[in-house]
Coordinates of N, CA and C in Angstrom, one line a residue:
M1 N 0.8 -1.2 0.0 CA 0.0 0.0 0.0 C 0.9 1.3 0.0
P2 N 0.7 2.2 -0.9 CA 1.5 3.4 -1.0 C 1.2 4.3 0.2
P3 N 2.2 5.1 0.6 CA 1.9 6.0 1.7 C 0.9 7.1 1.3
K4 N 0.1 7.5 2.3 CA -0.9 8.5 2.0 C -0.4 9.8 1.6
L5 N 0.8 10.2 2.2 CA 1.4 11.5 1.9 C 2.8 11.2 1.3
S6 N 3.1 11.9 0.2 CA 4.4 11.7 -0.4 C 5.5 12.2 0.6
D7 N 6.8 11.9 0.4 CA 7.8 12.4 1.3 C 7.8 14.0 1.3
T8 N 7.6 14.6 0.2 CA 7.5 16.1 0.1 C 6.4 16.6 0.9
Q9 N 5.2 16.0 0.8 CA 4.0 16.4 1.6 C 4.3 16.2 3.1
F10 N 4.9 15.1 3.5 CA 5.1 14.8 4.9 C 6.1 15.8 5.4
A11 N 7.1 16.2 4.7 CA 8.1 17.2 5.1 C 7.4 18.5 5.3
E12 N 6.5 18.9 4.3 CA 5.7 20.1 4.4 C 4.9 20.1 5.7
L13 N 4.2 18.9 6.0 CA 3.4 18.8 7.2 C 4.3 19.0 8.4
C14 N 5.5 18.5 8.5 CA 6.3 18.7 9.6 C 6.7 20.1 9.8
D15 N 6.9 20.8 8.7 CA 7.2 22.3 8.8 C 6.0 23.0 9.3
I16 N 4.8 22.7 8.9 CA 3.6 23.3 9.4 C 3.4 23.1 10.9
L17 N 3.7 21.8 11.3 CA 3.6 21.5 12.7 C 4.6 22.3 13.6
E18 N 5.8 22.4 13.0 CA 6.9 23.2 13.8 C 6.5 24.6 13.9
E19 N 6.0 25.2 12.8 CA 5.6 26.6 12.9 C 4.4 26.9 13.8
G20 N 3.5 26.0 13.9 CA 2.2 26.3 14.6 C 2.2 25.7 16.0
Q21 N 3.3 25.4 16.6 CA 3.4 24.8 17.9 C 2.7 25.6 18.9
P22 N 2.2 25.1 20.0 CA 2.1 23.7 20.3 C 0.8 23.0 19.7
W23 N 0.9 21.7 19.5 CA -0.2 21.0 19.0 C -0.5 19.8 20.0
T24 N -1.8 19.5 20.1 CA -2.1 18.3 20.8 C -2.2 17.2 19.8
P25 N -2.0 15.9 20.2 CA -2.1 14.8 19.2 C -3.4 14.9 18.4
R26 N -4.5 15.2 19.0 CA -5.8 15.3 18.2 C -5.8 16.4 17.2
E27 N -5.2 17.5 17.6 CA -5.2 18.7 16.7 C -4.4 18.4 15.4
I28 N -3.4 17.6 15.5 CA -2.5 17.3 14.3 C -3.3 16.7 13.2
H29 N -4.4 16.0 13.5 CA -5.2 15.3 12.4 C -5.9 16.4 11.6
T30 N -6.3 17.5 12.1 CA -7.1 18.5 11.4 C -6.3 19.1 10.2
P31 N -5.1 19.6 10.3 CA -4.4 20.1 9.1 C -4.2 19.0 8.1
I32 N -4.0 17.8 8.5 CA -3.8 16.7 7.5 C -5.0 16.5 6.7
K33 N -6.2 16.4 7.4 CA -7.4 16.2 6.7 C -7.8 17.4 5.8
N34 N -7.6 18.6 6.4 CA -8.0 19.8 5.6 C -7.1 20.1 4.4
R35 N -5.8 19.9 4.6 CA -4.8 20.2 3.5 C -4.7 19.1 2.5
Y36 N -4.6 17.9 3.0 CA -4.3 16.8 2.1 C -5.5 15.8 1.8
G37 N -6.6 16.0 2.6 CA -7.8 15.1 2.4 C -7.6 13.7 2.8
V38 N -6.6 13.4 3.7 CA -6.4 12.0 4.1 C -6.4 11.9 5.6
T39 N -6.6 10.7 6.1 CA -6.6 10.5 7.6 C -5.5 9.4 7.9
Y40 N -5.0 9.5 9.1 CA -4.0 8.5 9.6 C -4.6 7.9 10.8
D41 N -4.3 6.6 11.1 CA -4.5 6.0 12.4 C -3.6 6.7 13.4
P42 N -4.1 7.1 14.5 CA -3.3 7.9 15.5 C -2.0 7.2 15.8
A43 N -2.0 5.9 16.0 CA -0.7 5.2 16.4 C 0.3 5.2 15.2
H44 N -0.2 5.1 14.0 CA 0.7 5.1 12.8 C 1.3 6.6 12.7
L45 N 0.4 7.6 12.8 CA 0.9 8.9 12.7 C 1.9 9.3 13.7
S46 N 1.7 8.8 14.9 CA 2.6 9.0 16.0 C 4.0 8.4 15.7
R47 N 4.0 7.2 15.1 CA 5.2 6.5 14.8 C 5.9 7.3 13.7
K48 N 5.2 7.7 12.7 CA 5.8 8.5 11.5 C 6.4 9.8 12.0
L49 N 5.7 10.5 13.0 CA 6.2 11.7 13.5 C 7.5 11.5 14.3
R50 N 7.5 10.4 15.1 CA 8.7 10.1 15.9 C 9.9 9.8 15.0
E51 N 9.6 9.0 13.9 CA 10.7 8.7 13.0 C 11.2 9.9 12.3
S52 N 10.4 10.9 12.1 CA 10.9 12.2 11.5 C 11.6 13.1 12.5
G53 N 11.7 12.7 13.8 CA 12.4 13.5 14.8 C 11.5 14.3 15.6
M54 N 10.2 14.2 15.5 CA 9.2 15.0 16.2 C 8.7 14.2 17.4
H55 N 8.5 14.8 18.6 CA 8.1 14.1 19.8 C 7.0 14.9 20.5
Y56 N 6.1 14.3 21.1 CA 5.1 14.9 21.9 C 5.7 15.3 23.2
A57 N 5.3 16.5 23.7 CA 5.7 16.9 25.0 C 4.6 17.7 25.7
K58 N 4.5 17.6 27.0 CA 3.5 18.4 27.7 C 4.1 19.8 27.9
P59 N 3.4 20.8 27.5 CA 3.9 22.2 27.7 C 3.9 22.5 29.2
R60 N 4.9 23.3 29.6 CA 5.0 23.7 31.0 C 4.4 25.1 31.2
R61 N 3.9 25.3 32.3 CA 3.4 26.7 32.6 C 4.6 27.6 32.7
M62 N 4.3 28.8 32.2 CA 5.3 29.9 32.3 C 5.3 30.3 33.8
D63 N 6.5 30.5 34.3 CA 6.7 31.0 35.7 C 6.3 32.5 35.8
S64 N 5.3 32.8 36.5 CA 4.8 34.2 36.6 C 5.8 35.1 37.3
W65 N 6.8 34.5 38.0 CA 7.8 35.3 38.7 C 9.0 35.5 37.8
S66 N 9.1 34.8 36.7 CA 10.2 34.9 35.7 C 10.2 36.3 35.1
P67 N 11.4 36.9 35.0 CA 11.4 38.2 34.3 C 11.2 38.0 32.8
D68 N 10.8 39.1 32.2 CA 10.6 39.1 30.7 C 11.9 38.7 29.9
E69 N 13.0 39.2 30.5 CA 14.3 39.0 29.8 C 15.0 37.8 30.3
A70 N 14.3 36.8 30.8 CA 15.0 35.6 31.4 C 16.0 34.9 30.5
D71 N 15.7 34.8 29.2 CA 16.7 34.2 28.3 C 18.0 35.0 28.2
E72 N 17.8 36.3 28.1 CA 19.0 37.2 28.1 C 19.9 37.1 29.3
I73 N 19.2 37.0 30.5 CA 19.9 36.9 31.8 C 20.6 35.6 31.8
L74 N 20.0 34.5 31.4 CA 20.6 33.2 31.4 C 21.9 33.2 30.5
A75 N 21.7 33.8 29.3 CA 22.9 33.8 28.4 C 24.0 34.6 29.0
E76 N 23.7 35.8 29.6 CA 24.8 36.6 30.3 C 25.4 35.8 31.4
R77 N 24.7 35.2 32.2 CA 25.3 34.4 33.3 C 26.1 33.3 32.9
L78 N 25.7 32.6 31.8 CA 26.5 31.5 31.2 C 27.8 32.1 30.7
D79 N 27.7 33.2 30.0 CA 29.0 33.9 29.5 C 29.9 34.1 30.7
Q80 N 29.4 34.7 31.7 CA 30.2 35.0 32.9 C 30.8 33.7 33.5
A81 N 30.0 32.7 33.7 CA 30.4 31.5 34.3 C 31.4 30.7 33.5
L82 N 31.3 30.8 32.1 CA 32.2 30.1 31.3 C 33.4 30.9 30.9
G83 N 33.3 32.2 31.1 CA 34.4 33.1 30.8 C 34.6 33.3 29.3
E84 N 33.5 33.2 28.6 CA 33.6 33.4 27.1 C 32.2 34.0 26.6
E85 N 32.3 34.5 25.4 CA 31.1 35.0 24.7 C 30.5 33.9 23.9
T86 N 29.2 33.6 24.3 CA 28.5 32.5 23.6 C 27.5 33.1 22.6
S87 N 27.1 34.4 22.8 CA 26.1 34.9 21.8 C 26.7 35.1 20.5
G88 N 25.9 34.8 19.4 CA 26.3 34.9 18.1 C 26.9 33.6 17.5
K89 N 27.1 32.6 18.4 CA 27.6 31.3 18.0 C 26.5 30.4 17.5
T90 N 26.8 29.5 16.6 CA 25.8 28.6 16.1 C 25.6 27.5 17.2
K91 N 24.5 26.7 17.1 CA 24.2 25.7 18.1 C 25.4 24.7 18.2
E92 N 26.1 24.4 17.1 CA 27.2 23.5 17.1 C 28.4 24.1 17.8
E93 N 28.6 25.4 17.8 CA 29.7 26.0 18.4 C 29.5 26.3 19.9
E94 N 28.2 26.4 20.3 CA 27.9 26.7 21.7 C 28.4 25.6 22.6
P95 N 28.9 25.9 23.8 CA 29.3 24.9 24.7 C 28.1 24.1 25.3
I96 N 28.3 22.9 25.7 CA 27.3 22.1 26.3 C 27.6 22.3 27.8
V97 N 26.6 22.7 28.6 CA 26.7 23.0 30.0 C 25.8 22.1 30.8
F98 N 26.3 21.4 31.8 CA 25.5 20.6 32.7 C 25.6 21.2 34.1
G99 N 24.5 21.3 34.8 CA 24.6 21.8 36.1 C 24.0 23.2 36.2
F100 N 24.1 23.8 37.4 CA 23.5 25.2 37.6 C 24.7 26.1 38.1
F101 N 24.5 27.3 37.7 CA 25.5 28.3 38.1 C 24.8 29.4 38.9
R102 N 25.5 30.0 39.8 CA 25.0 31.2 40.5 C 25.8 32.4 40.2

């Protein structure tokens, strides 16, 4: 049986899902049906999405005490702790840090 979506269509679907995050597992079926006119068994779609590198995750609540510039503060503190400038580096160039710094 041929796949319901071509490789190109499935890649396009993954791009749509990445741009419109967050999605619940049920919500993912709507753009597939509306855009491509096909349906997938939920278990099969879940496998296909995992194989493409996508995973379900529960969203976390935003900390109401967190400052608006929390990402910038973290980056600055990491720069200080590591003694180097990390902003402007690509993901591959950024150091991997484990643990917490004060």
